């Protein structure tokens, strides 16, 4: 691929454009808000000048509700040899395009399974898609050339291609992205009017559960509007589980010992099923889930502390697989959780202690 046109230069479009530019592709940037395209160009994602002729690949990265319209205009204008979109839902935009009666052989619906809770070009990074699945939904009518152009883009972005049927994709993302998003929002909503004294006690658990609730509501209304059925079905299942859990907790308040035992069994059941589901969440780079040991280090909230810990871990020959930081409420201190292979944990603990770090259990 030598040239590309990215239409919609927000988080996803600009991230893809940055990755393509780094691989030597000439990238043209367009957005219905020209300021967004100018910002993306200023970040080094390409040029906001229109291409002189058709490009190899047009990448439509506008919100889902606009995808079919933007694609239809691009197809009619003959702007590229191949056309893809990156919208979070795949069935709706394809059906919309089909009703317009266009030849869709040069179009392929795709979805990179990577995002952030921030939007716009300033949140973009060239490595956003690295190691993440990128779903491709070809049909029998899809040109092989277009599929190959999309595979080249996925490879330039360092992502892992996954081929799926569009509707199967929409059911899958309802389960792993859309329904969890709403549940995260529902949990976070309980904090809106909570006492400040309670909110101050927030720890890593609630931070993990509510992180994605910080996303842009406008974008998510678009996504959920394009996939309401599968999300409602799953949320209905969650609601049934919630009702059962509330009944079990009420039983735990009972004076009757048998009722209390029934309640404990009900709560234990939901926790056990949660454990069974959680271990199925893939590890980083989409590999099988791994169980790491956590080494916890107390740090002062000062510049350079993390870099020093990583350097000390590197000197001890230990690879840090993952890292989390928990900030101590109201204090200039934090707890750094270093996730490492279980056999590496004792060596890391010893090496960090020797270098003066305070290790916590
Ligand atoms: N945010 C995320 O985490 C992910 C989003 N996606 C999908 O990527 C697409 C873009 O999302 P983001 O980059 O997050 O949104 P964003 O809000 O950062 O960027 C969207 C851009 O599209 C532009 N735009 C809106 N209507 C347009 C139109 N008619 N023509 C041209 N440009 C138009 C906006 O001005 C904005 O610059 C959406 O379809 C979304 O479903 C896919 C994976 C992850
Ligand atoms: O970060 C997360 O947990 C996400 O779920 C990000 C995300 C958001 C939207 C998408 O279409 C794909 C991925």
XYZ file of C-alpha atoms and ligand atoms in Angstrom:
418
model
C 0.000 0.000 0.000
C 1.424 3.361 -1.027
C -1.383 5.794 -0.213
C -4.383 6.008 2.097
C -7.195 8.422 2.889
C -8.410 8.512 6.485
C -11.904 10.030 6.809
C -12.642 10.906 10.432
C -9.415 11.919 12.159
C -10.332 11.300 15.794
C -8.728 8.810 18.163
C -8.952 5.765 15.888
C -8.446 7.424 12.483
C -5.420 9.417 13.631
C -3.890 6.400 15.424
C -4.154 4.327 12.217
C -2.817 7.285 10.168
C 0.194 7.661 12.494
C 0.986 3.931 12.167
C 0.660 4.050 8.344
C 2.783 7.215 8.036
C 5.525 5.549 10.087
C 5.517 2.691 7.568
C 6.079 5.094 4.673
C 2.471 5.250 3.396
C 1.328 8.681 2.102
C -1.706 9.436 4.250
C -4.366 12.050 3.420
C -6.522 13.215 6.315
C -10.149 14.388 6.038
C -12.776 15.205 8.631
C -16.084 17.048 8.526
C -14.460 19.307 11.126
C -11.343 20.574 9.230
C -9.702 21.573 12.530
C -9.552 17.876 13.513
C -7.744 17.007 10.256
C -5.343 19.940 10.749
C -4.568 18.762 14.285
C -3.946 15.206 13.054
C -1.616 16.569 10.340
C 0.243 18.683 12.917
C 0.780 15.486 14.951
C 2.592 13.937 11.974
C -0.266 11.662 10.882
C -0.171 12.826 7.228
C -1.388 15.732 5.116
C -4.797 17.415 5.250
C -4.577 18.134 1.528
C -6.959 16.128 -0.655
C -5.347 13.393 -2.797
C -4.869 14.185 -6.500
C -6.423 10.863 -7.568
C -7.712 7.598 -6.084
C -5.684 6.272 -3.134
C -5.043 2.575 -2.414
C -7.175 2.389 0.735
C -9.853 4.657 2.243
C -10.311 4.182 5.991
C -13.595 5.535 7.349
C -13.227 6.282 11.070
C -16.323 8.417 11.684
C -18.928 7.637 14.392
C -21.047 4.525 13.564
C -24.187 6.518 12.665
C -22.259 8.358 9.909
C -20.268 5.419 8.563
C -22.701 4.220 5.867
C -23.266 7.768 4.540
C -19.540 8.595 4.443
C -18.738 5.256 2.779
C -21.495 5.693 0.210
C -20.121 9.148 -0.752
C -16.561 7.779 -0.936
C -17.618 4.776 -3.078
C -19.636 6.997 -5.434
C -16.709 9.429 -5.694
C -14.283 6.576 -6.573
C -11.829 7.885 -3.963
C -9.923 4.593 -3.509
C -9.218 1.051 -4.732
C -10.472 -0.390 -1.436
C -12.680 0.922 1.381
C -12.877 -0.103 5.012
C -14.566 1.264 8.100
C -13.483 0.737 11.711
C -16.839 1.194 13.466
C -17.505 -0.716 16.681
C -20.591 -2.376 15.109
C -20.643 -4.201 11.808
C -24.145 -5.509 10.955
C -26.008 -2.156 10.887
C -23.638 -0.144 8.622
C -23.452 -3.075 6.139
C -27.253 -3.393 5.972
C -27.569 0.372 5.511
C -25.094 0.242 2.611
C -26.926 -2.727 1.080
C -30.207 -0.799 1.035
C -28.476 1.948 -0.993
C -27.938 -0.620 -3.769
C -24.189 0.070 -4.131
C -21.622 -2.474 -5.377
C -19.934 -3.457 -2.092
C -17.169 -5.697 -3.502
C -14.555 -2.986 -2.755
C -15.827 -2.539 0.849
C -14.777 -4.484 3.931
C -16.165 -3.888 7.431
C -13.469 -4.019 10.124
C -13.139 -3.280 13.850
C -9.895 -2.812 15.813
C -10.479 -4.112 19.355
C -8.514 -1.382 20.966
C -9.521 1.976 22.257
C -9.251 4.507 25.005
C -11.700 6.424 27.146
C -10.500 9.644 25.435
C -11.449 10.754 21.941
C -10.055 13.114 19.307
C -6.712 13.247 17.475
C -4.784 14.425 20.539
C -5.494 11.090 22.267
C -4.119 9.119 19.270
C -0.973 6.986 19.407
C 0.780 5.021 16.662
C 0.930 1.917 18.885
C -2.752 1.895 19.936
C -3.472 -1.338 18.045
C -0.271 -3.236 18.796
C -0.940 -6.850 19.760
C -4.728 -6.282 19.761
C -7.273 -8.234 17.663
C -8.532 -6.408 14.544
C -11.744 -8.017 13.278
C -12.324 -8.298 9.503
C -15.805 -9.227 8.244
C -15.422 -10.219 4.557
C -18.358 -11.679 2.645
C -18.243 -13.881 -0.463
C -18.551 -10.692 -2.528
C -15.443 -9.017 -1.008
C -12.578 -8.491 -3.491
C -9.410 -10.383 -2.518
C -7.415 -7.218 -3.303
C -9.406 -5.241 -0.710
C -8.990 -7.995 1.883
C -5.231 -7.910 1.234
C -5.097 -4.103 1.581
C -6.923 -4.380 4.922
C -4.540 -7.138 6.054
C -1.606 -4.877 5.155
C -3.102 -2.051 7.246
C -3.632 -4.418 10.203
C -0.049 -5.623 9.888
C 1.330 -2.022 9.670
C -0.607 -1.244 12.874
C 0.928 -4.295 14.605
C -2.533 -5.786 15.239
C -3.700 -9.395 14.910
C -6.307 -10.051 12.161
C -9.404 -12.048 13.162
C -12.008 -12.993 10.517
C -15.644 -13.070 11.680
C -19.193 -12.832 10.365
C -20.600 -9.296 10.929
C -23.548 -10.363 13.108
C -21.431 -12.834 15.144
C -19.026 -9.924 15.707
C -21.855 -7.706 16.992
C -23.000 -10.387 19.476
C -19.396 -10.908 20.626
C -18.684 -7.200 21.208
C -22.016 -6.852 23.032
C -20.618 -9.414 25.492
C -17.013 -8.208 25.834
C -17.352 -4.438 25.309
C -20.846 -2.903 25.077
C -22.609 -4.578 28.026
C -19.519 -4.161 30.303
C -19.462 -0.494 29.346
C -23.004 0.019 30.613
C -22.336 -2.007 33.764
C -19.248 0.133 34.449
C -21.411 3.255 33.982
C -24.097 1.869 36.306
C -21.557 1.234 39.059
C -19.935 4.671 38.582
C -23.375 6.343 38.616
C -23.798 5.236 42.267
C -20.910 7.597 43.108
C -22.470 10.717 41.556
C -24.248 11.856 44.724
C -22.301 9.771 47.248
C -20.806 11.401 50.351
C -17.311 12.788 49.845
C -16.239 10.797 52.936
C -17.215 7.568 51.153
C -15.674 8.550 47.794
C -12.336 9.241 49.494
C -12.108 5.551 50.346
C -12.051 4.493 46.657
C -9.309 1.958 45.977
C -8.007 0.032 43.001
C -11.090 -2.216 42.774
C -13.531 0.554 41.963
C -10.956 2.267 39.717
C -10.715 -0.954 37.663
C -14.493 -1.387 37.478
C -15.256 2.249 36.531
C -12.318 3.108 34.210
C -14.338 2.795 30.984
C -17.253 4.805 32.455
C -15.147 7.916 31.710
C -15.735 7.528 27.935
C -17.544 10.050 25.722
C -21.340 9.446 26.116
C -22.085 10.766 22.590
C -19.855 8.126 20.975
C -21.299 5.355 23.142
C -24.911 6.312 22.432
C -23.985 5.899 18.751
C -22.395 2.499 19.376
C -25.239 1.198 21.563
C -27.894 2.520 19.153
C -26.300 0.383 16.445
C -26.320 -2.798 18.595
C -29.282 -2.521 21.004
C -30.723 -6.059 20.723
C -27.692 -8.160 21.739
C -26.807 -5.649 24.501
C -30.363 -5.653 25.915
C -30.404 -9.494 25.928
C -27.161 -9.630 27.908
C -28.156 -6.854 30.290
C -31.404 -8.779 30.909
C -29.296 -11.798 31.966
C -27.253 -9.533 34.270
C -30.489 -8.126 35.729
C -31.730 -11.661 36.505
C -28.430 -12.437 38.248
C -28.672 -9.149 40.164
C -32.196 -9.946 41.393
C -31.027 -13.385 42.534
C -28.044 -11.821 44.314
C -30.234 -9.251 46.070
C -32.524 -12.078 47.273
C -29.475 -14.027 48.529
C -28.168 -10.970 50.424
C -31.615 -10.367 51.990
C -31.644 -14.015 53.083
C -28.263 -13.414 54.743
C -29.985 -10.788 56.949
C -32.575 -13.348 58.127
C -32.809 -14.580 61.740
C -33.399 -18.083 60.368
C -30.160 -20.124 60.107
C -31.389 -22.185 57.098
C -32.290 -19.021 55.207
C -28.871 -17.539 55.992
C -27.158 -20.658 54.628
C -29.263 -20.473 51.484
C -28.271 -16.821 51.113
C -24.568 -17.610 51.588
C -24.813 -20.356 48.938
C -26.459 -17.885 46.515
C -23.750 -15.264 47.006
C -21.003 -17.906 46.802
C -22.511 -19.107 43.505
C -22.294 -15.690 41.837
C -18.732 -15.171 43.102
C -17.682 -18.634 41.879
C -19.215 -18.016 38.451
C -17.375 -14.668 38.392
C -14.074 -16.439 39.060
C -14.807 -18.950 36.281
C -15.517 -16.138 33.802
C -12.600 -13.954 34.878
C -9.960 -16.646 34.204
C -11.187 -16.767 30.595
C -10.177 -13.131 29.976
C -7.121 -13.353 27.683
C -3.745 -12.023 28.869
C -1.805 -9.246 27.188
C -1.288 -9.499 23.398
C -4.373 -11.773 23.314
C -2.422 -14.763 24.651
C -3.951 -17.327 26.994
C -4.591 -15.863 30.472
C -1.532 -16.120 32.696
C -1.363 -16.032 36.451
C 1.342 -13.608 37.561
C 2.713 -12.995 41.022
C 2.444 -9.425 42.267
C 5.323 -7.653 43.999
C 4.072 -4.475 45.715
C 6.466 -1.542 46.188
C 5.754 1.619 48.198
C 6.931 4.753 46.354
C 6.965 8.492 47.037
C 4.913 10.451 44.523
C 8.035 11.989 42.931
C 9.310 12.122 39.358
C 11.589 9.291 38.269
C 10.527 6.717 40.880
C 8.921 4.338 38.373
C 11.860 4.597 35.975
C 14.219 3.671 38.867
C 12.118 0.628 39.827
C 12.027 -0.587 36.209
C 15.793 -0.067 35.865
C 16.407 -2.013 39.102
C 14.096 -4.828 37.919
C 15.943 -4.888 34.578
C 19.319 -5.108 36.366
C 17.944 -8.100 38.335
C 17.073 -9.723 34.973
C 13.318 -9.689 35.710
C 10.750 -8.959 32.990
C 7.794 -6.901 34.273
C 4.688 -8.384 32.594
C 2.214 -5.751 33.776
C 2.080 -2.813 36.172
C -0.571 -0.960 38.181
C -0.299 2.045 40.458
C -2.536 2.640 43.454
C -2.333 6.180 44.830
C -2.687 6.426 48.598
C -5.605 8.763 49.380
C -4.476 12.196 50.501
C -0.803 11.214 50.701
C 2.233 11.869 48.534
C 2.758 8.118 48.152
C 1.579 5.233 46.020
C 1.743 1.474 45.770
C 3.217 0.054 42.569
C 2.053 -3.471 41.764
C 4.608 -5.239 39.579
C 3.219 -8.375 37.898
C 5.928 -10.946 37.126
C 6.260 -14.672 36.355
C 5.825 -16.529 39.699
C 9.387 -17.946 39.626
C 10.818 -14.409 39.189
C 8.996 -12.884 42.199
C 11.466 -13.926 44.980
C 14.480 -12.648 42.979
C 12.729 -9.336 42.229
C 11.667 -8.892 45.872
C 15.231 -9.548 47.077
C 16.824 -7.276 44.447
C 14.461 -4.372 45.161
C 14.884 -4.741 48.957
C 18.657 -4.697 48.499
C 18.345 -1.417 46.575
C 16.363 0.137 49.415
C 12.791 -0.187 48.137
C 9.994 -0.767 50.682
C 8.197 -3.980 49.703
C 4.599 -4.481 50.876
C 2.666 -7.731 51.086
N -13.084 4.941 20.814
C -12.777 3.674 20.775
O -12.285 3.175 21.769
C -13.027 2.887 19.514
C -13.806 3.396 18.482
N -13.995 2.663 17.335
C -14.796 3.203 16.246
O -13.987 4.137 15.533
C -14.767 5.168 14.989
C -14.184 6.511 15.425
O -14.168 6.572 16.823
P -13.184 7.536 17.632
O -11.963 7.751 16.828
O -13.085 6.996 19.001
O -14.054 8.867 17.679
P -13.578 10.394 17.773
O -14.718 11.157 18.321
O -12.245 10.500 18.442
O -13.399 10.758 16.237
C -14.443 10.745 15.295
C -14.095 11.775 14.216
O -15.032 11.636 13.148
C -15.353 12.942 12.690
N -16.627 12.876 11.985
C -17.872 12.850 12.500
N -18.772 12.774 11.509
C -18.075 12.762 10.358
C -18.433 12.734 8.988
N -19.710 12.655 8.617
N -17.447 12.771 8.055
C -16.151 12.840 8.420
N -15.750 12.867 9.706
C -16.691 12.837 10.648
C -15.372 13.799 13.942
O -15.206 15.170 13.640
C -14.177 13.213 14.712
O -12.973 13.891 14.388
C -16.204 4.941 15.475
O -16.943 4.331 14.444
C -16.033 3.989 16.649
O -17.149 3.123 16.793
C -13.394 1.453 17.136
C -12.588 0.915 18.127
C -12.382 1.577 19.389
O -10.687 -0.392 26.784
C -11.673 -1.122 26.759
O -11.968 -1.880 27.665
C -12.557 -1.114 25.562
O -13.544 -1.797 25.545
C -12.088 -0.218 24.452
C -12.888 -0.298 23.197
C -13.928 0.598 22.989
C -14.656 0.558 21.819
C -14.355 -0.389 20.868
O -15.071 -0.437 19.732
C -13.315 -1.281 21.047
C -12.575 -1.241 22.215
